[in-house]
Coordinates of C-alpha atoms and ligand atoms in Angstrom, one line a residue:
X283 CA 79.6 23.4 -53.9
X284 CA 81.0 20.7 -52.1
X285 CA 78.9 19.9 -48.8
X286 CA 80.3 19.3 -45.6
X287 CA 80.0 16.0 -43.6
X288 CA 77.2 16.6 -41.1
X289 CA 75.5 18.4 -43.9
X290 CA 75.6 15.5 -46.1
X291 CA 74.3 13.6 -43.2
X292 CA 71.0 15.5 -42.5
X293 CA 69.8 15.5 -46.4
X294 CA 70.8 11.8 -46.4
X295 CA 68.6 11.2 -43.2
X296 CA 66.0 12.9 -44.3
X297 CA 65.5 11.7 -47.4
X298 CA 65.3 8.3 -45.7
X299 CA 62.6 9.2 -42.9
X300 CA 60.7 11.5 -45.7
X301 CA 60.8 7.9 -48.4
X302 CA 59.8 5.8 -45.6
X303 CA 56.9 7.8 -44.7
X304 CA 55.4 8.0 -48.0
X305 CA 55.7 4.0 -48.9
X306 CA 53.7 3.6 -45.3
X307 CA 51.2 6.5 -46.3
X308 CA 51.0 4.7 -49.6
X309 CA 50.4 0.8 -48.9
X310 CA 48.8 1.3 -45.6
X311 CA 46.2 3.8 -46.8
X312 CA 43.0 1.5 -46.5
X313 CA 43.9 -0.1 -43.4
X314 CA 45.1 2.5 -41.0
X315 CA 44.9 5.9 -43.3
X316 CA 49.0 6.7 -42.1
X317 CA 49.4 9.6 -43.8
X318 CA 51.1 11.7 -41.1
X319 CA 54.2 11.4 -39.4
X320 CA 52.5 11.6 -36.1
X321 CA 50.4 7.9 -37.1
X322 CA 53.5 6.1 -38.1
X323 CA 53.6 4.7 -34.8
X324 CA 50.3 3.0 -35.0
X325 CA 51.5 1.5 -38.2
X326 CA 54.4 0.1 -36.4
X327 CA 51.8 -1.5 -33.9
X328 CA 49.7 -3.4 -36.0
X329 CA 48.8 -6.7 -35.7
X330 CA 50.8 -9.3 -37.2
X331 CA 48.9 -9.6 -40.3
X332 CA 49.3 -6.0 -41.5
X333 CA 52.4 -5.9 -41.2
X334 CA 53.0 -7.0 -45.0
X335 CA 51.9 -4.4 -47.3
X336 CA 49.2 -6.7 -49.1
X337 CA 49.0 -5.5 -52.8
X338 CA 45.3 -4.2 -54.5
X339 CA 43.4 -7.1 -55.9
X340 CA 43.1 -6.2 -59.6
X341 CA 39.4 -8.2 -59.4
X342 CA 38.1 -6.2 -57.1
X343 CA 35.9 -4.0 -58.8
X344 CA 36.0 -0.3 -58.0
X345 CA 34.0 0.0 -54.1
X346 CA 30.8 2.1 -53.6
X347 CA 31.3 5.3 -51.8
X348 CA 29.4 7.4 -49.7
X349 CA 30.5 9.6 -46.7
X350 CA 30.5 8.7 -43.3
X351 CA 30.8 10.9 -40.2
X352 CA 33.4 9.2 -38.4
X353 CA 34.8 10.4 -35.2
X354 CA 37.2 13.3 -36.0
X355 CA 34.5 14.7 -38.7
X356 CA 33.2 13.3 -41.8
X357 CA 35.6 11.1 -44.3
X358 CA 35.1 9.2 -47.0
X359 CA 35.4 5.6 -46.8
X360 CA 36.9 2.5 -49.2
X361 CA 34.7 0.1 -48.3
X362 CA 34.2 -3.6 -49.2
X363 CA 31.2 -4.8 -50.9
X364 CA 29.8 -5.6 -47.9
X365 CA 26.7 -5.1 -45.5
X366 CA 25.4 -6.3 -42.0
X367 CA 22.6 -8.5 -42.0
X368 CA 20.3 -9.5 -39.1
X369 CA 17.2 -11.2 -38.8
X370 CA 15.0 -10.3 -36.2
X371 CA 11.1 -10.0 -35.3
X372 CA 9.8 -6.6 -34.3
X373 CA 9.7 -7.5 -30.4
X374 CA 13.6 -7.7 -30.8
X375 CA 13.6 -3.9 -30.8
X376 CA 15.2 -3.2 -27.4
X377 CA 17.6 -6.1 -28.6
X378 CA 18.1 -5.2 -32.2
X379 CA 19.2 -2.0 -30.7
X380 CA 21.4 -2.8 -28.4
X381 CA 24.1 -5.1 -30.9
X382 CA 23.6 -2.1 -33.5
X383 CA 25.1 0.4 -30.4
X384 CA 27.8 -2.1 -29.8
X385 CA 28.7 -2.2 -33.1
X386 CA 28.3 0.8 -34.4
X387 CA 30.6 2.3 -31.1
X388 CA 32.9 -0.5 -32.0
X389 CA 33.4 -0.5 -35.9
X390 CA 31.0 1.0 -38.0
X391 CA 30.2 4.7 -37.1
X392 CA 34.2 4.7 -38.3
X393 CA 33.5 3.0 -41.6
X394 CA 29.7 3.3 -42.8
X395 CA 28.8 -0.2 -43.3
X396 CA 25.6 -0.7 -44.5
X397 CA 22.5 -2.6 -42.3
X398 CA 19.7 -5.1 -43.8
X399 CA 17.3 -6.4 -41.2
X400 CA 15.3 -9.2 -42.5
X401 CA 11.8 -10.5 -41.1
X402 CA 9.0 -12.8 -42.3
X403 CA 6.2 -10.3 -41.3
X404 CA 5.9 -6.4 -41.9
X405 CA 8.8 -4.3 -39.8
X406 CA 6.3 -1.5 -37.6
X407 CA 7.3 2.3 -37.8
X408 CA 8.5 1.6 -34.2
X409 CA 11.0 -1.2 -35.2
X410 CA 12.1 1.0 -38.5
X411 CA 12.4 4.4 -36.3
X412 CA 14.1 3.1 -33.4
X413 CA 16.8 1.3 -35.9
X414 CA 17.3 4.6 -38.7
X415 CA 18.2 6.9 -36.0
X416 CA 21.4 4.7 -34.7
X417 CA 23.4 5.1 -37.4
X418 CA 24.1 7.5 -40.5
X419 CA 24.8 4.1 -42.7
X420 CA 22.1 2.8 -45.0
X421 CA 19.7 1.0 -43.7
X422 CA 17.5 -1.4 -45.3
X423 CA 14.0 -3.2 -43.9
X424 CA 13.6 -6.3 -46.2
X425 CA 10.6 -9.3 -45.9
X426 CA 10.9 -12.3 -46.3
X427 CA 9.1 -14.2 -48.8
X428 CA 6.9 -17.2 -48.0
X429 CA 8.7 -20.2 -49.3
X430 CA 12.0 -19.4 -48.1
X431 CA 10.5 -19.5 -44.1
X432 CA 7.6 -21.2 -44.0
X433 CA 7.5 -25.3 -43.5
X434 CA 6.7 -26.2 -47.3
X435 CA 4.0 -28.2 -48.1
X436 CA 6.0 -31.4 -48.9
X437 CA 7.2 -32.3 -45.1
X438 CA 4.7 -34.8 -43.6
X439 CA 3.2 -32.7 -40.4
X440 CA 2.7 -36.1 -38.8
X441 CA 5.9 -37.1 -39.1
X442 CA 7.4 -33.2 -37.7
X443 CA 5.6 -33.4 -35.0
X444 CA 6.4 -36.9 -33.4
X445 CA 10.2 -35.5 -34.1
X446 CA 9.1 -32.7 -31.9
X447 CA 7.3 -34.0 -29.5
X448 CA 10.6 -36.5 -29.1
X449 CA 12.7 -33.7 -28.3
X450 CA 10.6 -32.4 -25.9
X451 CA 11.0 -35.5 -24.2
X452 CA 14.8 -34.8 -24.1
X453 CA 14.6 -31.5 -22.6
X454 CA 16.1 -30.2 -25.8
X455 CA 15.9 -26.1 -26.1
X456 CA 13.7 -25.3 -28.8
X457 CA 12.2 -28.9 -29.2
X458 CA 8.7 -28.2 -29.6
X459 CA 9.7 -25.0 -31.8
X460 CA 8.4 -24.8 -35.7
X461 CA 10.2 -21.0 -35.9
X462 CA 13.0 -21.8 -34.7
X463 CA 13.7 -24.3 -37.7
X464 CA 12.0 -22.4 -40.3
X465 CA 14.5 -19.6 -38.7
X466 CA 17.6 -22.0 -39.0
X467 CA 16.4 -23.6 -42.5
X468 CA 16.3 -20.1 -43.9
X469 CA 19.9 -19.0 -42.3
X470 CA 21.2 -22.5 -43.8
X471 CA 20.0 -22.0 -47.5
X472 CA 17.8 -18.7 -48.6
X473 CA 19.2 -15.2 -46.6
X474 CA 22.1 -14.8 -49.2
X475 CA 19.1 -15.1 -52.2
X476 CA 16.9 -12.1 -50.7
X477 CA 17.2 -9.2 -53.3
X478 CA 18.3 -6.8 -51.0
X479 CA 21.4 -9.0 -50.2
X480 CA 22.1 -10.1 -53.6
X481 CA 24.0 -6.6 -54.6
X482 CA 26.7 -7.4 -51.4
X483 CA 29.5 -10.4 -51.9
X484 CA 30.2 -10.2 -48.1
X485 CA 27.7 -10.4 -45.2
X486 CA 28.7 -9.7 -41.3
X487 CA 25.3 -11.8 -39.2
X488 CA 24.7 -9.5 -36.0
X489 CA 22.1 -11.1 -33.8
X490 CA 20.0 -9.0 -31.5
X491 CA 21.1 -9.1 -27.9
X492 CA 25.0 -9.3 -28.8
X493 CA 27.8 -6.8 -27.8
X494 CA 31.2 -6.1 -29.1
X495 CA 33.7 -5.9 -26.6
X496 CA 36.8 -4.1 -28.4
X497 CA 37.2 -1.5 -30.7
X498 CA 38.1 -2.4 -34.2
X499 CA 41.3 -1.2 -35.7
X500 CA 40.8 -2.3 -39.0
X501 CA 38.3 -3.2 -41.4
X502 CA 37.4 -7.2 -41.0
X503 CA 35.7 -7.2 -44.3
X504 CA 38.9 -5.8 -46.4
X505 CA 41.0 -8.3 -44.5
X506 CA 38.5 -11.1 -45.9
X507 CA 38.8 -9.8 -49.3
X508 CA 42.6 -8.7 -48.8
X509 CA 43.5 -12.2 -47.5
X510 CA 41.4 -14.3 -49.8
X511 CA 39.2 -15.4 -46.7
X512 CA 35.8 -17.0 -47.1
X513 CA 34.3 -17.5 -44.0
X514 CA 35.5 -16.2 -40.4
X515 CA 34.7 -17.1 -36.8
X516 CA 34.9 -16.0 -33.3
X517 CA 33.6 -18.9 -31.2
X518 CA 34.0 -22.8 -31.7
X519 CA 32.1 -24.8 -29.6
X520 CA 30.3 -28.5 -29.6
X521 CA 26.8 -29.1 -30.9
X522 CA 23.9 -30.7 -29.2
X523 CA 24.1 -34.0 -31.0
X524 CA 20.5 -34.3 -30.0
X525 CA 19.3 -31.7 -32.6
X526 CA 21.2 -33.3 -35.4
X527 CA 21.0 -37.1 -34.8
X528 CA 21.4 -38.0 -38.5
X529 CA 22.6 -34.8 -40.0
X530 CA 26.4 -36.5 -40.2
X531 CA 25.6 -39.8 -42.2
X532 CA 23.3 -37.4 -44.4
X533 CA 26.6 -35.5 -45.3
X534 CA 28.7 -38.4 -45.0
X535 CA 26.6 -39.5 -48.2
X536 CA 26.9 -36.2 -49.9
X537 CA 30.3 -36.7 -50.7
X538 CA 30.6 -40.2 -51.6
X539 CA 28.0 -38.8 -54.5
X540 CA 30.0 -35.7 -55.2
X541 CA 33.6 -36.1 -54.1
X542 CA 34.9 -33.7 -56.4
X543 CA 33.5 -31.3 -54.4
X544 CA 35.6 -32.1 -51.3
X545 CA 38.3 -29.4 -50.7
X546 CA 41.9 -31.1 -50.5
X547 CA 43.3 -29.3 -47.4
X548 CA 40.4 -29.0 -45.9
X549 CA 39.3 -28.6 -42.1
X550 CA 38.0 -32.0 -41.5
X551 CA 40.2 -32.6 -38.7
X552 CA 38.1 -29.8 -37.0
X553 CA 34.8 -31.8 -37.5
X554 CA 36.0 -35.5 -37.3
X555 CA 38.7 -37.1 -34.6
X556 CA 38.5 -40.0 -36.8
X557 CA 39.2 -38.5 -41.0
X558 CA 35.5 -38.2 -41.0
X559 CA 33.9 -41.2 -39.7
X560 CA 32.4 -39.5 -36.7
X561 CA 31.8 -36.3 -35.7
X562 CA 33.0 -34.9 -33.0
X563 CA 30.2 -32.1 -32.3
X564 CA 32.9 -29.2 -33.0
X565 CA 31.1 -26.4 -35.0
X566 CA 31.3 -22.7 -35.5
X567 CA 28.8 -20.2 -34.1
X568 CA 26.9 -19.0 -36.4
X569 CA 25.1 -16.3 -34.9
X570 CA 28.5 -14.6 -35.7
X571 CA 29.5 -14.6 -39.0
X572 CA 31.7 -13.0 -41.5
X573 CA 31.2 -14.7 -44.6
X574 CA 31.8 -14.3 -49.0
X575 CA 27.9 -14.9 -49.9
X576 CA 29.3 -16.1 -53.4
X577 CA 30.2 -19.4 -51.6
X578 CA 26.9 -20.0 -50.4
X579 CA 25.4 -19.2 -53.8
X580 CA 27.5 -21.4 -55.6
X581 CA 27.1 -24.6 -57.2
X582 CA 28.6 -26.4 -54.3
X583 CA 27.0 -25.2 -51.5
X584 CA 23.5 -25.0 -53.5
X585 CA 24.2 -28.6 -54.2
X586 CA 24.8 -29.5 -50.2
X587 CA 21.7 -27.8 -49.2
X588 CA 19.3 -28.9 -51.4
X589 CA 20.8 -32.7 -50.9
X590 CA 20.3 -31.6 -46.9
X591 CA 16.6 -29.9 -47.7
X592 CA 15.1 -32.8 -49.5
X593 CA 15.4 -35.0 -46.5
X594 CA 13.4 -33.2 -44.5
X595 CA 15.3 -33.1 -41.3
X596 CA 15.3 -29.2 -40.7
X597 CA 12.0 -30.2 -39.6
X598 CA 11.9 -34.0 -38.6
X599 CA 14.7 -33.4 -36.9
X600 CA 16.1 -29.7 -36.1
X601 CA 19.0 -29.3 -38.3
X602 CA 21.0 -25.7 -37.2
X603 CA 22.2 -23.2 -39.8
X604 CA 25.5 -23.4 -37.5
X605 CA 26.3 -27.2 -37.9
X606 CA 25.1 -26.8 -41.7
X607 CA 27.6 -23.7 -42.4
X608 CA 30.3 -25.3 -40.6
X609 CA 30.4 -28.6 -42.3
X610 CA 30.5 -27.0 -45.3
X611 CA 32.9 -24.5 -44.5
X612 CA 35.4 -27.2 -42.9
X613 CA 34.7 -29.9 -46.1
X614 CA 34.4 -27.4 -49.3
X615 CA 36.6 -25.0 -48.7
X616 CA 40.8 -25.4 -47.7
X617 CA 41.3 -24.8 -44.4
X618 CA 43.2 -21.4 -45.0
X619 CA 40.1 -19.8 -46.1
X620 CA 38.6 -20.3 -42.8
X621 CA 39.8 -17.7 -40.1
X622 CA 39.6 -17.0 -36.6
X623 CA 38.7 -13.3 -35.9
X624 CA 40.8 -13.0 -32.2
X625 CA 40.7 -9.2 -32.4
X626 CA 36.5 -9.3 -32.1
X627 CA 35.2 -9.6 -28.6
X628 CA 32.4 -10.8 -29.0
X629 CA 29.5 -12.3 -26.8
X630 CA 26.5 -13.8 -26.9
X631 CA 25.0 -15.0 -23.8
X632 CA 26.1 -17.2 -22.8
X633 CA 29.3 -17.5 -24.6
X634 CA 31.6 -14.9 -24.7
X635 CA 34.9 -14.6 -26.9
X636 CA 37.7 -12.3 -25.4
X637 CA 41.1 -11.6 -26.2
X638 CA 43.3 -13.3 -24.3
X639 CA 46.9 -11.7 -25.2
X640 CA 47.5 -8.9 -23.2
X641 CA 48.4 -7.1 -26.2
X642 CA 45.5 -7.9 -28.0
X643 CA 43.2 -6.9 -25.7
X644 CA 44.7 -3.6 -24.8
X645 CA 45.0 -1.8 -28.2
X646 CA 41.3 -2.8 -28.5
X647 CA 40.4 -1.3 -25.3
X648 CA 38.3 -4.4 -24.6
X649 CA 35.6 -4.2 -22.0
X650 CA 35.5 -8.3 -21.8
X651 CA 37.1 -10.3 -19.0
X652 CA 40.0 -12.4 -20.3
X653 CA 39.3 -14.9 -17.3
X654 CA 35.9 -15.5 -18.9
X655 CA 36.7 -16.0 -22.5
X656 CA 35.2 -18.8 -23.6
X657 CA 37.8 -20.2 -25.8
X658 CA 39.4 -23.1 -23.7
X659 CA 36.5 -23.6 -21.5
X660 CA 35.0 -27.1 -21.2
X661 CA 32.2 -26.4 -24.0
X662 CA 34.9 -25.1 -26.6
X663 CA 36.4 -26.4 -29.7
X664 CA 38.9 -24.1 -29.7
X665 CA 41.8 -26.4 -29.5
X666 CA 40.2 -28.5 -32.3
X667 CA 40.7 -25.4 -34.5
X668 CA 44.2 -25.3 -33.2
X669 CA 45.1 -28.7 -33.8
X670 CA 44.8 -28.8 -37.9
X671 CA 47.1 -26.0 -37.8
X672 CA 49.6 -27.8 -35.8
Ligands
LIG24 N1 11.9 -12.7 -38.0 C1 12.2 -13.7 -37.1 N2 13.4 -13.9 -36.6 C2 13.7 -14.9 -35.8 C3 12.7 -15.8 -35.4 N3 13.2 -16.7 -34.6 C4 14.5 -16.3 -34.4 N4 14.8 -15.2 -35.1 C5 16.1 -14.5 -35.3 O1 17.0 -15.5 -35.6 C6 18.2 -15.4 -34.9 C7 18.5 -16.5 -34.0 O2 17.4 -16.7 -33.0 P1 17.7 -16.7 -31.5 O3 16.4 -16.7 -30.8 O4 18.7 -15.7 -31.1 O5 18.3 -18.2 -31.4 P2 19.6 -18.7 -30.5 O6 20.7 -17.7 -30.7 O7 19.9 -20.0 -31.2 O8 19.1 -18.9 -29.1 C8 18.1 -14.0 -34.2 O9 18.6 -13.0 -35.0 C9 16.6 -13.9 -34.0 O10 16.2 -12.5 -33.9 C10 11.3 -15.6 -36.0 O11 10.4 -16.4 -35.7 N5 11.2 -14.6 -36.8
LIG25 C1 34.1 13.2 -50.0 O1 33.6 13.0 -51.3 C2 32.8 14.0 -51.8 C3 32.3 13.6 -53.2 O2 33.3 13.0 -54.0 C4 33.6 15.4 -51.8 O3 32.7 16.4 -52.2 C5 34.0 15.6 -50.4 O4 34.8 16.8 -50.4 C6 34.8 14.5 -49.8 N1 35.1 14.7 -48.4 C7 36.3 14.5 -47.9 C8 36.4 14.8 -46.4 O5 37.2 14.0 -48.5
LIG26 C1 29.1 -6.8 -55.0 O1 29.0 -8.3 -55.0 C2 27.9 -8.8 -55.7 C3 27.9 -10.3 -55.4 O2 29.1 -10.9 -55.7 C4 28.0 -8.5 -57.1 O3 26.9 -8.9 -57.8 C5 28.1 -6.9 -57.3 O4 28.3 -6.6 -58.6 C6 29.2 -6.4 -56.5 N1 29.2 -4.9 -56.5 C7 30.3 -4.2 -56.7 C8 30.1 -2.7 -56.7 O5 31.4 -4.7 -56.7
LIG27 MG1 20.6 -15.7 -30.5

């Protein structure tokens, strides 16, 4: 039977709309779950980088599962192999609870992520209780053991605290504080070897006190993997040279002994007007991080902290964990597999990161002033970042 022409039309037309929306529902699955006709408008609408159907990584073994009561009812989840991580002490409560609110409203009551909070003494009931009952996600209390916080026995007390008392002097925040380094010597070179970290590859740090500004419309941690991503970012900014007065040379040494492990293509340009001479104080902020743990365990990061350790300056001086991660981030690693989460509003008092693209900012539904974002402001290394792309 020989069909007529507006006949032949319709079935032609439909077969179009019905084999578009099937290759959508099909690659777009673990990003935006498209699988009615009704969401093919929010796959249209999707940020720039998921707009090329990225193909399954063959070594990426097969995710955990577990189900998740997400809004619109319970559904279950591809996840990374990733958890959040925070360190706090147990009077961080009322903080601690805030940034898991914010993120958990944000991201992760959506996806399920699991939590490990991290602490050199005993978590209380209180502490454990007031955490558990945020989220339906696994959560895990871990302590820390000795050696990886304390001040070991081999730094010369004398010697720590003249460095300390000499920041005082400056007016330097957290000069006179032995916590605060054991805090940033264990961030630099022992949180990704705790054994209740050890069965994640990625890590997303949360600090107490943080908020979220936008809702999430993806997964940050399958974009990592997707993308090949090793470490990611929301706010550059310059370094209190003060805290870190030999840190550079100390690293500038590192790889005249071990050149071969200096990335070609890498992001020096971020950390060094000069091709590395100097530094220019540009470093990313730690206290947010998305980050592959498998770089920090490896042999080239292990290598570059124990080289740092054995100088003694997380203590002589007061060596961050964000300077640390960021020079070997922007030297180790090509400067592709560093990115720059714009999506994430993110602050931390007193620096705040908010999407400045209209666009951006509105399918998050960001409760951040653009005005405010911290990105371009006089303490940012923002347009450092920018200007190795260029
Ligand atoms: N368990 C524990 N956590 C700490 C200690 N000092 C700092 N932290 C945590 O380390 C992170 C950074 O400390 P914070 O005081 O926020 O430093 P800042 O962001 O540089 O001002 C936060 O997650 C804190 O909760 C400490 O002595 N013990
Ligand atoms: C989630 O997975 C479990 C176990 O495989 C299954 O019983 C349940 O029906 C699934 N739920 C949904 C909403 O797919
Ligand atoms: C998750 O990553 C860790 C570290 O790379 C690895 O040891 C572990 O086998 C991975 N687990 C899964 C389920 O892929
Ligand atoms: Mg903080």
């Amino acid at each position: 039977m020989a069909l007529n022409r507006p006949t032949r039309f319709f079935f032609l037309a439909l077969g179009i709309i019905l084999a578009i929306h099937f290759l959508l529902s099909a690659t777009h699955e673990p990003y935006n779950k498209a699988t009615s006709l009704s969401s093919l408008a929010s796959v249209w609408k999707k940020p720039k980088y998921q707009d090329a159907a990225v193909p399954a990584n063959p070594d990426i073994p097969p995710l955990p599962k577990w189900t998740v009561s997400g809004v619109g009812g319970v559904a279950n989840a591809t996840r990374a192999n990733a958890t959040f991580v925070m360190l706090a002490r147990n009077s961080d409560v009322h903080g601690a609870v805030q940034s898991i609110r914010s993120i958990e409203d944000r991201f992760n009551r959506e996806y399920g992520y699991p939590y490990v909070f991290l602490n050199e003494e005993p978590w209380t009931d209180e502490f454990k209780k007031r955490i558990s009952v945020l989220t339906n996600a696994p959560v895990e209390f871990g302590i820390i053991p000795h050696d990886w916080w304390f001040q070991p026995d081999w730094i010369d007390e004398e010697r720590a605290t003249e460095g300390r008392k000499k920041m005082e002097e400056q007016g330097i925040i957290y000069a006179g504080s032995v916590s605060y380094r054991n805090m940033c010597r264990f961030n630099s070179g022992f949180f990704f070897k705790h054994e209740l970290l050890t069965k994640y590859r990625w890590y997303w740090r949360i600090e107490p006190d943080v908020m979220f500004h936008c809702t999430l419309n993806f997964d940050p941690f399958v974009y990592m993997e997707e993308q090949k991503k090793t470490y990611a970012f929301t706010i550059a900014l310059y370094e209190w040279s003060a805290t870190i007065p030999s840190l550079w040379d100390t690293v500038k040494n590192f790889m005249k002994e071990f050149p071969q492990y200096v990335a070609p293509g890498n992001a020096m340009g971020f950390l060094s007007d000069n091709d590395g001479q100097d530094f220019n104080m540009c470093h990313f902020w730690s206290n947010f991080e998305i980050a592959d743990m498998d770089f920090w365990r490896g042999e080239v990061y292990s290598a570059f902290f124990d080289f740092l350790d054995k100088t003694g300056n997380f203590y002589y001086e007061r060596w961050g964990d964000a300077p640390v991660h960021s020079m070997a981030a922007a030297i180790f690693l090509p400067k592709e597999k560093i990115h720059f989460f714009n999506e994430i509003g993110y602050e931390h008092p007193p620096n705040m990161h908010c999407p400045k693209e209209d666009d951006v900012w509105r399918k998050g539904m960001c409760g951040c002033d653009q005005g405010n974002t911290h990105d371009y402001g006089p303490y940012s290394c923002q347009a450092q970042w920018d200007r190795i792309f260029r």
